[in-house]
mmCIF file of C-alpha atoms and ligand atoms in Angstrom:
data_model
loop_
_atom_site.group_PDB
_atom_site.id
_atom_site.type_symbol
_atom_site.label_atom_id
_atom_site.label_comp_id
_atom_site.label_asym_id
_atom_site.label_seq_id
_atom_site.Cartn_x
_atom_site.Cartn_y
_atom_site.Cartn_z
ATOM 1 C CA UNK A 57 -3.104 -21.438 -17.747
ATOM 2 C CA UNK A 58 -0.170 -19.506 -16.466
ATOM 3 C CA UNK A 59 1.247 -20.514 -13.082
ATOM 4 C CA UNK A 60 3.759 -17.679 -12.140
ATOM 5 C CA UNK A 61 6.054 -17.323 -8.560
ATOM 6 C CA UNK A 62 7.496 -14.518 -7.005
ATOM 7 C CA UNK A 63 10.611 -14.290 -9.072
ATOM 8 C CA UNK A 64 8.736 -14.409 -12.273
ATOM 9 C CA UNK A 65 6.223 -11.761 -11.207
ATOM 10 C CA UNK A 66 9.266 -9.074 -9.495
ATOM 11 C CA UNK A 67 11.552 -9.495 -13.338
ATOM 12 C CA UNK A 68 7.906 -9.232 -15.771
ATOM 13 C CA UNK A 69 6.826 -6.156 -13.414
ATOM 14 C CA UNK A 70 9.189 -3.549 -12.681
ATOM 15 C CA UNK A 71 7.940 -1.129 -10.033
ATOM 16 C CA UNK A 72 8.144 1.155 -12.539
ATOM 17 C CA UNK A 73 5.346 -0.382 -15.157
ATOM 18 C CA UNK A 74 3.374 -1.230 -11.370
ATOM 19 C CA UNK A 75 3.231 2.396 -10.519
ATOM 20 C CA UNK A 76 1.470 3.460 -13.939
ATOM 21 C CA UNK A 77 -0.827 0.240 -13.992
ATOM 22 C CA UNK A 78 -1.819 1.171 -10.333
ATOM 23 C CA UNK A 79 -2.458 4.458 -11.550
ATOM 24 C CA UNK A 80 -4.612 3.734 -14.343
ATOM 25 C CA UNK A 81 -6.377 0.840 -11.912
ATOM 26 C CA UNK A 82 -7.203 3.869 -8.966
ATOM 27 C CA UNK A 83 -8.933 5.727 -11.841
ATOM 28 C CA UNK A 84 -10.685 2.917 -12.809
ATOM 29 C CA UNK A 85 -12.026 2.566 -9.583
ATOM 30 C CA UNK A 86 -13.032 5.912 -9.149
ATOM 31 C CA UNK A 87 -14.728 5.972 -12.695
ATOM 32 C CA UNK A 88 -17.102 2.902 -11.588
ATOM 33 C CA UNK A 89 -15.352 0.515 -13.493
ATOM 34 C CA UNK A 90 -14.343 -2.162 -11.475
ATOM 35 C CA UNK A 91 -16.810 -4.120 -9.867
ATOM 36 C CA UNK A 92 -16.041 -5.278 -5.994
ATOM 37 C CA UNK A 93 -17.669 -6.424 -2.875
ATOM 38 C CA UNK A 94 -16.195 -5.913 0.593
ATOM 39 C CA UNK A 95 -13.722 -8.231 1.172
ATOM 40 C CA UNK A 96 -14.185 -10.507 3.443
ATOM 41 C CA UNK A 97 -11.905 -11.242 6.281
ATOM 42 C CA UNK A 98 -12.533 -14.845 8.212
ATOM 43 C CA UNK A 99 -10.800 -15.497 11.768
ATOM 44 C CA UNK A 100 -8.970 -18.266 12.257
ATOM 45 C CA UNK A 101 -6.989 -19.258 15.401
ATOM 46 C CA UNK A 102 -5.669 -15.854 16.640
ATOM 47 C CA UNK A 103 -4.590 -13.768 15.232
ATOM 48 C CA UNK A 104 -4.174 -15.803 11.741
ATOM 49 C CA UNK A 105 -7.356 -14.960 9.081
ATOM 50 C CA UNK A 106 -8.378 -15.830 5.747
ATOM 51 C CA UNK A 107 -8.827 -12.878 3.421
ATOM 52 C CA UNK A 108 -10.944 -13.286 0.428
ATOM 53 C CA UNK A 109 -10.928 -10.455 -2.410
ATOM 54 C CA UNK A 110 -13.087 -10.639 -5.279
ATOM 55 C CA UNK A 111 -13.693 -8.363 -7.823
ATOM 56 C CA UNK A 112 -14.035 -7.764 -11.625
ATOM 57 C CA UNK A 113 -12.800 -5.247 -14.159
ATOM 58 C CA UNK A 114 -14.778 -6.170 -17.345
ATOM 59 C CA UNK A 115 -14.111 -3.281 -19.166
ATOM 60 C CA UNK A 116 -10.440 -4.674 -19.097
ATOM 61 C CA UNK A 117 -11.343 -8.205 -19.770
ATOM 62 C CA UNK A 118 -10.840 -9.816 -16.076
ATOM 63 C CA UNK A 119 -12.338 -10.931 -13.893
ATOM 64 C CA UNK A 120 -10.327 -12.928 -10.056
ATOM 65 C CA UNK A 121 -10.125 -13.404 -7.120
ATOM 66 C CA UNK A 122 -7.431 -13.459 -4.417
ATOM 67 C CA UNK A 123 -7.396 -15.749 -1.605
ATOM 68 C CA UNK A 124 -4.715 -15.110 1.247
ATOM 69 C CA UNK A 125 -3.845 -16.930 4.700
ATOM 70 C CA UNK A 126 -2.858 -13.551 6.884
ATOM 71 C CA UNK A 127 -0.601 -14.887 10.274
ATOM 72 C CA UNK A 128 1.137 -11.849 11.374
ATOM 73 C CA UNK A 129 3.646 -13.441 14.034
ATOM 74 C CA UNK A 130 5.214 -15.297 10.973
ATOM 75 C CA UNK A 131 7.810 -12.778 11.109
ATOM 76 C CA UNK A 132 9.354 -14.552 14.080
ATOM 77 C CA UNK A 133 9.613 -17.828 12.095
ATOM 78 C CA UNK A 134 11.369 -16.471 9.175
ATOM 79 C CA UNK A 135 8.047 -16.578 6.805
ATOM 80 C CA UNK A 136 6.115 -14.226 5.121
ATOM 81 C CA UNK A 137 2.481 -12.827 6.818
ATOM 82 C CA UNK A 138 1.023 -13.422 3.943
ATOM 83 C CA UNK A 139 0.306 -15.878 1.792
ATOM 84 C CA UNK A 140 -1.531 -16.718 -1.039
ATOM 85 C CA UNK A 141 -2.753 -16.583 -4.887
ATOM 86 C CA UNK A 142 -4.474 -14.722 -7.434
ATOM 87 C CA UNK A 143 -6.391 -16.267 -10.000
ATOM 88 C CA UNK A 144 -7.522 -14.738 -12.555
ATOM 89 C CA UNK A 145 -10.010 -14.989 -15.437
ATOM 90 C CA UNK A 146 -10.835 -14.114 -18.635
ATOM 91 C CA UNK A 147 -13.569 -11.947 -18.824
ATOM 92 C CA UNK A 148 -15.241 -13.046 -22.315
ATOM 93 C CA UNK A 149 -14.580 -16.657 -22.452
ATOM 94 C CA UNK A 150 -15.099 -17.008 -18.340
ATOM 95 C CA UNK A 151 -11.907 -19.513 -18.358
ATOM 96 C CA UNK A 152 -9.166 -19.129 -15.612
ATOM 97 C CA UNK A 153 -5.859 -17.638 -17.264
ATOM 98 C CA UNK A 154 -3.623 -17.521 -14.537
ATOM 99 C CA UNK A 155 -2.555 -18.220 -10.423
ATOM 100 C CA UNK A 156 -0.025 -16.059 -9.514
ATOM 101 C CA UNK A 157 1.655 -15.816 -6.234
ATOM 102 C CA UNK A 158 -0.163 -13.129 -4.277
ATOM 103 C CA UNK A 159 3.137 -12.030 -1.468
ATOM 104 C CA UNK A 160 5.258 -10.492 -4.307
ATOM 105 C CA UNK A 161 2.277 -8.959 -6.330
ATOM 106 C CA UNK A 162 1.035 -7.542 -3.012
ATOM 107 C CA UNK A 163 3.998 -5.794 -2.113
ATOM 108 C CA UNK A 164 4.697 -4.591 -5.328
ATOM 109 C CA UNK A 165 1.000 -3.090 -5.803
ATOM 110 C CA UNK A 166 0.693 -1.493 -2.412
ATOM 111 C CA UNK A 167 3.897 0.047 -2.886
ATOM 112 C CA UNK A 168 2.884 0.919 -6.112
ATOM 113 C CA UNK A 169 -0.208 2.766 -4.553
ATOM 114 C CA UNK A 170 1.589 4.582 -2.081
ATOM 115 C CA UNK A 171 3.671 5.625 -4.995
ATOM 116 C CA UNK A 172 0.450 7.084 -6.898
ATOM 117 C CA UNK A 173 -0.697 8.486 -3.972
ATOM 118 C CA UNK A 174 2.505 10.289 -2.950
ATOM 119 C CA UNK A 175 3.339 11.508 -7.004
ATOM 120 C CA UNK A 176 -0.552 13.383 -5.870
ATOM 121 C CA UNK A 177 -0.376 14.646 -2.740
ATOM 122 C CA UNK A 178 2.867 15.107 -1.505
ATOM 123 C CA UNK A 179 5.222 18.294 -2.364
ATOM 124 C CA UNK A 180 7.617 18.673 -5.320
ATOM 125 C CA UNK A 181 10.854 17.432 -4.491
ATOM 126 C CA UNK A 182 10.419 15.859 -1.740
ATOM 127 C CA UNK A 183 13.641 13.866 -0.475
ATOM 128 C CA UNK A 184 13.109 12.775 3.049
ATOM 129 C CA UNK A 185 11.522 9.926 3.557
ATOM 130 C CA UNK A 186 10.456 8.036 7.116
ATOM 131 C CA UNK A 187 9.378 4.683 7.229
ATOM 132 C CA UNK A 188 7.708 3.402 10.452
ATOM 133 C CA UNK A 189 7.805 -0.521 10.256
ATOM 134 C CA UNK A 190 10.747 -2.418 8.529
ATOM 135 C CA UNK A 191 8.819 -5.313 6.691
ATOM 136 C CA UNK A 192 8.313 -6.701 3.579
ATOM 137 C CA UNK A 193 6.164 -3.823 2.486
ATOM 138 C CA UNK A 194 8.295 -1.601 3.585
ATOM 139 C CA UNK A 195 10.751 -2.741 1.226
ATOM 140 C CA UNK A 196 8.608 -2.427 -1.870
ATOM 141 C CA UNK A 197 8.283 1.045 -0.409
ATOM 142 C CA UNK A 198 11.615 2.349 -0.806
ATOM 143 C CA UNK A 199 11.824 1.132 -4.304
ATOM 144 C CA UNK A 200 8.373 2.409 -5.534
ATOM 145 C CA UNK A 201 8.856 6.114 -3.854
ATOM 146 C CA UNK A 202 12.015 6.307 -5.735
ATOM 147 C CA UNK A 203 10.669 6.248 -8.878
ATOM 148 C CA UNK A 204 8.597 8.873 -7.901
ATOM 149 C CA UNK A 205 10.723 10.710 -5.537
ATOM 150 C CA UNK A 206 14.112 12.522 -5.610
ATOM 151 C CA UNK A 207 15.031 10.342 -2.560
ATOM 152 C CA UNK A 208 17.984 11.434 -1.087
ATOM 153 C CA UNK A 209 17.678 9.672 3.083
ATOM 154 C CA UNK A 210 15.863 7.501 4.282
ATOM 155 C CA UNK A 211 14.515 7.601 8.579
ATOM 156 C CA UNK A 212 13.936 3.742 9.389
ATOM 157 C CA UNK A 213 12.607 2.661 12.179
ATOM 158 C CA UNK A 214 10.384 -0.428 13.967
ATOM 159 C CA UNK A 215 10.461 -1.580 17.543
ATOM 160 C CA UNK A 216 13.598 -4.415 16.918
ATOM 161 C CA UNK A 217 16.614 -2.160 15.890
ATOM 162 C CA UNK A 218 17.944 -5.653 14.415
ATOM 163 C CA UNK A 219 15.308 -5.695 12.366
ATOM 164 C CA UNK A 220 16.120 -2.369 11.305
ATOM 165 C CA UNK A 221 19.443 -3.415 10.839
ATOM 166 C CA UNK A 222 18.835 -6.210 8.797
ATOM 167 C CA UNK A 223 16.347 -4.252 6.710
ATOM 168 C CA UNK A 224 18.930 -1.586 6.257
ATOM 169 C CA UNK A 225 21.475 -4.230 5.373
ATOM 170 C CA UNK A 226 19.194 -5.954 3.314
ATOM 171 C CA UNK A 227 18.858 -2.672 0.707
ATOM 172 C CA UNK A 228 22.237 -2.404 0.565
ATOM 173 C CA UNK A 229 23.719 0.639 -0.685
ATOM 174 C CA UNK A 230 21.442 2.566 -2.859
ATOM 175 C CA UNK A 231 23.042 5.330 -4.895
ATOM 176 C CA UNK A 232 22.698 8.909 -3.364
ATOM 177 C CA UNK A 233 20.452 7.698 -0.364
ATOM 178 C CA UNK A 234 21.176 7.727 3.281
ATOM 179 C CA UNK A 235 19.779 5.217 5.188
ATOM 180 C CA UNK A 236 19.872 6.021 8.687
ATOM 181 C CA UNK A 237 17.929 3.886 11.627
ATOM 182 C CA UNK A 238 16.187 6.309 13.981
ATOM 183 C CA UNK A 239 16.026 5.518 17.591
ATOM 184 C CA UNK A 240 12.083 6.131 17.980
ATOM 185 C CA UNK A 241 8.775 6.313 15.635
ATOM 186 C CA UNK A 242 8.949 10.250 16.128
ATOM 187 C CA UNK A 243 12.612 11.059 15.534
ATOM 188 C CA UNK A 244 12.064 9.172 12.099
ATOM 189 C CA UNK A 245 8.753 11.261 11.663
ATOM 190 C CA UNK A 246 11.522 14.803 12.142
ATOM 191 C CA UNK A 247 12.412 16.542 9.145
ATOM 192 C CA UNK A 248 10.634 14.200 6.736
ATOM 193 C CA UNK A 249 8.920 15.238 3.727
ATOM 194 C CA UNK A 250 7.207 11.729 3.366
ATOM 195 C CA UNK A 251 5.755 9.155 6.129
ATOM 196 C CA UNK A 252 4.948 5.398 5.410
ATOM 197 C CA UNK A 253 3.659 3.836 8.278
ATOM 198 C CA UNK A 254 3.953 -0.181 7.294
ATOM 199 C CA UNK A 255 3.645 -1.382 10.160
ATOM 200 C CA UNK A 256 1.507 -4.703 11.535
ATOM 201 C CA UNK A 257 0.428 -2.689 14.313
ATOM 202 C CA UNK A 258 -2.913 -2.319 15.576
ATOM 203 C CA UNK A 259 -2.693 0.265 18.373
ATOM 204 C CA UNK A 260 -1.569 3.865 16.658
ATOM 205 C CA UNK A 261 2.728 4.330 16.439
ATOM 206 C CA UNK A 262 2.607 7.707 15.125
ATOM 207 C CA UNK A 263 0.977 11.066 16.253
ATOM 208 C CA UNK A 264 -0.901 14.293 14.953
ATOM 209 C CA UNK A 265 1.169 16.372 17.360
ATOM 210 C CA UNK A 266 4.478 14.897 15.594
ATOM 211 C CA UNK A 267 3.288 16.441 12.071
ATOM 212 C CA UNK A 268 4.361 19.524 10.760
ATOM 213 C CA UNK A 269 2.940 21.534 7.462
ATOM 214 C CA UNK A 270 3.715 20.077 4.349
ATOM 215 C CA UNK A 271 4.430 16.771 5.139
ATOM 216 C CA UNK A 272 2.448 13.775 3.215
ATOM 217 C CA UNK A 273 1.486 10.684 5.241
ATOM 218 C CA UNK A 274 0.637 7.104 3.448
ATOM 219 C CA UNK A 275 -1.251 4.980 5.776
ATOM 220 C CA UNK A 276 -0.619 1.359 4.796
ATOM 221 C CA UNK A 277 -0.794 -0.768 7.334
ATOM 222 C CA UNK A 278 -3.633 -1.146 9.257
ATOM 223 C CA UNK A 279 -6.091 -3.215 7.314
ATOM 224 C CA UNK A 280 -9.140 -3.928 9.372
ATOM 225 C CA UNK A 281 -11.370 -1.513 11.566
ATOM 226 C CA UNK A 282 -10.392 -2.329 14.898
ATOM 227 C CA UNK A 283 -6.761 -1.868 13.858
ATOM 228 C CA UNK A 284 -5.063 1.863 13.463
ATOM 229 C CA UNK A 285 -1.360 2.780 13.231
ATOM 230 C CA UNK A 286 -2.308 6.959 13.701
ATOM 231 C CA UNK A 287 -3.906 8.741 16.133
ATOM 232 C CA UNK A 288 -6.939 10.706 15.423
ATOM 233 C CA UNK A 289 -5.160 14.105 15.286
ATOM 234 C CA UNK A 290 -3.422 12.876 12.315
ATOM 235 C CA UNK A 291 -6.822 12.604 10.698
ATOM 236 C CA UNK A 292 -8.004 15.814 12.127
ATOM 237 C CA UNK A 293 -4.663 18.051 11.064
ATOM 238 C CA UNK A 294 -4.720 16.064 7.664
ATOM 239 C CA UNK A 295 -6.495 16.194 3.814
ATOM 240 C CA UNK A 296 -7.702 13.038 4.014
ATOM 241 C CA UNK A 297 -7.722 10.512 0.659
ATOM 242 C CA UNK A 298 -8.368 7.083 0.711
ATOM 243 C CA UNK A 299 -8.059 4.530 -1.891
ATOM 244 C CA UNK A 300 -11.524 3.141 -1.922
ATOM 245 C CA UNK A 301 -14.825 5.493 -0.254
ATOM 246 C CA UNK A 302 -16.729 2.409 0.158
ATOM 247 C CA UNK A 303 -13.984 0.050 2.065
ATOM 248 C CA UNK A 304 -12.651 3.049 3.919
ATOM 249 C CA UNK A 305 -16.622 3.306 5.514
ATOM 250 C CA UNK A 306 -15.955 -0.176 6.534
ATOM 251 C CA UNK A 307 -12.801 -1.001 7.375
ATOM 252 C CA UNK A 308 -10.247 1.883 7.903
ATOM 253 C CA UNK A 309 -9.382 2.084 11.412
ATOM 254 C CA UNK A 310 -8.067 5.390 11.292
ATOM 255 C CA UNK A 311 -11.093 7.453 9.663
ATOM 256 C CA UNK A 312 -13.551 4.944 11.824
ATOM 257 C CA UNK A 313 -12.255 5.829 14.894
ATOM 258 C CA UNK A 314 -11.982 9.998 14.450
ATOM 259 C CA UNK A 315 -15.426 9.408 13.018
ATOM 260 C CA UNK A 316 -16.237 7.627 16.177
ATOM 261 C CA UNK A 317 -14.550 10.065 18.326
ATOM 262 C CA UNK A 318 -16.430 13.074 16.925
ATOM 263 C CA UNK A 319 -13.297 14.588 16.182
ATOM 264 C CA UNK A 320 -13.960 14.909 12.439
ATOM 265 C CA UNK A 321 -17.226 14.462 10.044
ATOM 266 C CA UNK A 322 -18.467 12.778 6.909
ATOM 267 C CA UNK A 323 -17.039 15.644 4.827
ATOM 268 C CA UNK A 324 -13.783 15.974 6.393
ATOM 269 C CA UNK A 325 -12.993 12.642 4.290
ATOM 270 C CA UNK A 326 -12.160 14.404 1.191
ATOM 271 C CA UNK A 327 -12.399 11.783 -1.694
ATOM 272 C CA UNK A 328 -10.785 8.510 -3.680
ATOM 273 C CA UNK A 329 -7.208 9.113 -4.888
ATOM 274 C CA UNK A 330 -8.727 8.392 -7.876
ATOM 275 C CA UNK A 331 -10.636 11.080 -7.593
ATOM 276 C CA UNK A 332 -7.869 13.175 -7.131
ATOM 277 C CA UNK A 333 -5.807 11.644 -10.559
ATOM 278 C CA UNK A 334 -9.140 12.330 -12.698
ATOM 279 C CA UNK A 335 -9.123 15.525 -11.438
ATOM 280 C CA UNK A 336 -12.376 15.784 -9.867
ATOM 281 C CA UNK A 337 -11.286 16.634 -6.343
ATOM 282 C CA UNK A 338 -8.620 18.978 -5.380
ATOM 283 C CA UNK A 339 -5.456 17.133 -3.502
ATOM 284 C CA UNK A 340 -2.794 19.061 -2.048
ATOM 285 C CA UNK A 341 -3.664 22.783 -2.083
ATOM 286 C CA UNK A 342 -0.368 24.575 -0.413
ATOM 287 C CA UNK A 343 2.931 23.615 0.406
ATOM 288 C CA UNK A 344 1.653 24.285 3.925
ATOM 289 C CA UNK A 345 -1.045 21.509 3.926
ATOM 290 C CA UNK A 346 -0.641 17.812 6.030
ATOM 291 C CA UNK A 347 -1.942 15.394 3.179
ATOM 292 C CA UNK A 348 -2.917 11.679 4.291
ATOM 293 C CA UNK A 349 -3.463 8.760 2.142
ATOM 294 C CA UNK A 350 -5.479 5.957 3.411
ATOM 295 C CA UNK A 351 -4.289 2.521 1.820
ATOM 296 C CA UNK A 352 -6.613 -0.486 2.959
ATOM 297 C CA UNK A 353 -5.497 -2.335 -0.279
ATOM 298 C CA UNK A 354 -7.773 -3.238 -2.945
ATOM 299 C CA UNK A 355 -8.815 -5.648 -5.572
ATOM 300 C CA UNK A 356 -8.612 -3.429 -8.556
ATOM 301 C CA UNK A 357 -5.069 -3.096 -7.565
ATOM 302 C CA UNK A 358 -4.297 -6.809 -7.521
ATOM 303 C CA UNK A 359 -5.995 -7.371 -11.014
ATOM 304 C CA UNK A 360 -4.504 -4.905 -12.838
ATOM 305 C CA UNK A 361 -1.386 -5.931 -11.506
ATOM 306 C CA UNK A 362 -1.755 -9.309 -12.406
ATOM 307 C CA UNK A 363 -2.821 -8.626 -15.575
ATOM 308 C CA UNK A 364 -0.123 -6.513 -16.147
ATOM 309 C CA UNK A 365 2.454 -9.564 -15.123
ATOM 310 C CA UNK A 366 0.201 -12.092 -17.611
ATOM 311 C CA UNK A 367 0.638 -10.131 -20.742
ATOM 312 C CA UNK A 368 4.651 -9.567 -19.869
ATOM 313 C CA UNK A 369 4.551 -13.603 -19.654
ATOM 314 C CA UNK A 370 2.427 -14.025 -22.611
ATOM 315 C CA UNK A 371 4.922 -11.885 -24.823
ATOM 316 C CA UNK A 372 8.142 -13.612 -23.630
ATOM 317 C CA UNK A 373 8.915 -16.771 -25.125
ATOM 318 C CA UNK A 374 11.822 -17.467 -22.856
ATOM 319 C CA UNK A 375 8.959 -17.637 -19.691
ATOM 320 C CA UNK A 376 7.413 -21.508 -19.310
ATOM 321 C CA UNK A 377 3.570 -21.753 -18.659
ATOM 322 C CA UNK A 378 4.672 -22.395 -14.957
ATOM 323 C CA UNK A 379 7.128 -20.611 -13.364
ATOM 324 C CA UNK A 380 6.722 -20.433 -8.863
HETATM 325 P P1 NDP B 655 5.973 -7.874 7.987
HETATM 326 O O1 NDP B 655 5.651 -8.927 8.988
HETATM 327 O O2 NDP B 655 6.929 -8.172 6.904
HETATM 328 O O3 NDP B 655 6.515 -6.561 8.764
HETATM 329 C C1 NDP B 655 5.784 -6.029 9.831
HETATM 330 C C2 NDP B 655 6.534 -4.823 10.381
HETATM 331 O O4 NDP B 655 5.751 -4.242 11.432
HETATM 332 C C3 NDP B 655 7.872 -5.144 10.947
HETATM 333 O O5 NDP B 655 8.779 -4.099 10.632
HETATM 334 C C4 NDP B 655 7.645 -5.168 12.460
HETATM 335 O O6 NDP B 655 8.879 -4.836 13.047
HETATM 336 C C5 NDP B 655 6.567 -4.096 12.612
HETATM 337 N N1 NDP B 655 5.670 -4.304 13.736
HETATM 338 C C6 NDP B 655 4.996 -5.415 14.062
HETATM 339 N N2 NDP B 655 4.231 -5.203 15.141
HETATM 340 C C7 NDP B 655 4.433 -3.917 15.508
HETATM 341 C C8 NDP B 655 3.932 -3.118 16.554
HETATM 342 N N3 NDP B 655 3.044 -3.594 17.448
HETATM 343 N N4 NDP B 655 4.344 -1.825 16.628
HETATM 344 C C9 NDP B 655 5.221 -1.349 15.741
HETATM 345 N N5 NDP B 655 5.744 -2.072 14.720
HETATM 346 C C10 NDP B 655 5.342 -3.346 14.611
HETATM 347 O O7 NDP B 655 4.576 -7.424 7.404
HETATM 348 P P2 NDP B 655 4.303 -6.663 6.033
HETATM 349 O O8 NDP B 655 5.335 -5.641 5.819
HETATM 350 O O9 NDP B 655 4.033 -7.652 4.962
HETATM 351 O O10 NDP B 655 2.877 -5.974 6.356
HETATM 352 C C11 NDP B 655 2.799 -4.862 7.232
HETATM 353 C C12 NDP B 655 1.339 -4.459 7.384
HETATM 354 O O11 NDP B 655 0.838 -4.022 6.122
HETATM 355 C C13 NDP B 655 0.418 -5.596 7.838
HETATM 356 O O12 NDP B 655 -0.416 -5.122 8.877
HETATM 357 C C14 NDP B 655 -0.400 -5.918 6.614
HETATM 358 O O13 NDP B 655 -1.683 -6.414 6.908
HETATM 359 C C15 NDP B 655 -0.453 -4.577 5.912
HETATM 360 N N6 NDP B 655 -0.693 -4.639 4.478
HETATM 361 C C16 NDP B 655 -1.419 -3.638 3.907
HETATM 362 C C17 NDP B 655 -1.673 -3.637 2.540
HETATM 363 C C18 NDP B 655 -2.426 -2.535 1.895
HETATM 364 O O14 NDP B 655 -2.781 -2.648 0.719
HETATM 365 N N7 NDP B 655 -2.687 -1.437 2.573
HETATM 366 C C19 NDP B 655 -1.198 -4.733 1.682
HETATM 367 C C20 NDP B 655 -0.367 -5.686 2.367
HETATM 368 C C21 NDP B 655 -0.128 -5.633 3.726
HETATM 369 P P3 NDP B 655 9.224 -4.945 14.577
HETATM 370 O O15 NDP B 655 8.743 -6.277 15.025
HETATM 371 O O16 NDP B 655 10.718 -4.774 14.636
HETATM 372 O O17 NDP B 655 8.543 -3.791 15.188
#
């Protein structure tokens, strides 16, 4: 049994190797080869919750589960919103091979997906990107687009322009970037080629009307039903992807409420991103076209990630059987 921390996980999985294990995970997915109920989100005091995702990739010899305590105003008290493990299993023998610490592999797997999602759907050579939301995934963010991006500035902005500020300081200087704090949610949204909205808001912080053709949107985070950080005319103006058909039905407060709203139909939700990857669906068709990515997060993600982090350990000698 391996018991691995943050710092072990961030040095045995560059963002790099997350990106292309992400990407093999979303086709996976989309390929009915991972095997996952709904997860299942359990109130606690408000607004704190217990998530629970299960799920099983036998093909690839795992099985796990992760188990996370969700308390969004942590921010104020200098700790993380989430927290919590993944364990994980071996598939033929049934025994538990690992816990690994579920903020870091989080953040690095969303990111990563966002970073599948964009290589897709957004255009060639994009540079500008616009992050609404300054947190910890929006941190992952800048890394992961990076490596898939020709990044050249960077739009911040959240509602605390300390926060900004300390998120800006907090990248320090990256080479050929500019990282400039914007003073609202839609001057960050001008002249971007790329928008991550990252937020923990649940009422929407950026609008249809903002968009302009050819810009790629990744929805990250808004991660229940009655939550949305878009309106519904970014749905309506967009292609819409999500990660995964069957959560995006159930929880994506986005495509529920346009749904709801009768401002789009079934069809105008256009497929997995793993659908796109294999091929089977058509993403981005012109340089003209608003593509959206839906990311509610998903279990696939977080196994093949963490299997990806247990073989690294498992090759190193220099890495002890627990390391948090
Ligand atoms: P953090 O607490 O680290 O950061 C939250 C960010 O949201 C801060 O920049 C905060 O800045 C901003 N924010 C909070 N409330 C609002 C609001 N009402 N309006 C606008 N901005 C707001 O959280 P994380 O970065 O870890 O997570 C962000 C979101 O991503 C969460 O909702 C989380 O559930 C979701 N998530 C999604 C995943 C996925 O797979 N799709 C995976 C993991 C997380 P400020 O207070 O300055 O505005």
């Amino acid at each position: 049994m391996r018991v691995l921390g943050a710092a072990a996980i961030e040095s045995l999985l560059p963002i790099g190797h997350c990106i292309e294990v992400v990407d093999a995970a979303m086709r996976a997915l989309s390929s009915q080869q991972v095997l996952s109920p709904l997860r299942t989100v359990m109130a606690l005091t408000a607004p704190n919750a217990m998530g629970v995702m299960p799920g099983a990739m036998l093909e690839h010899g795992c099985f796990g589960v992760k188990v996370l305590a969700l308390y969004p105003g942590n921010g104020a008290l200098g700790l993380p919103s989430h927290a919590g493990a993944v364990v994980l299993f071996d598939a033929v023998s049934g025994a538990p091979v690992a816990v690994l610490e579920s903020n870091s592999l989080t953040a690095l797997r969303t990111a990563a997906a966002s970073a599948v999602a964009t290589r897709a759907l957004a255009r060639p050579g994009s540079r500008v990107v616009a992050l609404l939301g300054t947190g910890h995934q929006a941190l992952w963010h800048v890394h992961a687009l990076r490596a898939v991006l020709p990044v050249t500035r960077l739009q911040l902005w959240s509602r605390t322009a300390e926060n900004v500020a300390s998120f800006a300081a907090h990248l320090g200087p990256l080479d050929g970037v500019e990282v400039v704090a914007m003073g609202s949610a839609q001057d960050a949204v001008n002249g971007a080629d790329v928008v991550c909205t990252v937020s923990s808001s649940r009422e929407p912080i950026l609008q249809g009307a903002w968009l302009v053709p050819g810009q790629h949107v990744n929805l990250v985070g808004a991660s229940v039903a009655a939550a949305r950080e878009a309106d519904n005319e970014v749905v309506r103006r967009s292609r819409f992807f999500v990660d995964a058909r069957a959560s995006a039905a159930a929880q994506a407060g986005e495509w529920l409420g346009a749904l709801q709203d009768g401002v789009v139909g079934d069809s105008h939700l256009l497929g997995e991103i793993g659908e796109v990857l294999l091929g089977r669906v058509p993403g981005r068709l012109t340089d003209a076209d608003i593509t959206v990515y839906k990311s509610l997060g998903h279990t696939a993600q977080d196994l093949a990630a963490a299997g990806a982090v247990l073989r690294q350990a498992q090759a190193r000698a220099d890495v002890p059987n627990i390391d948090w």
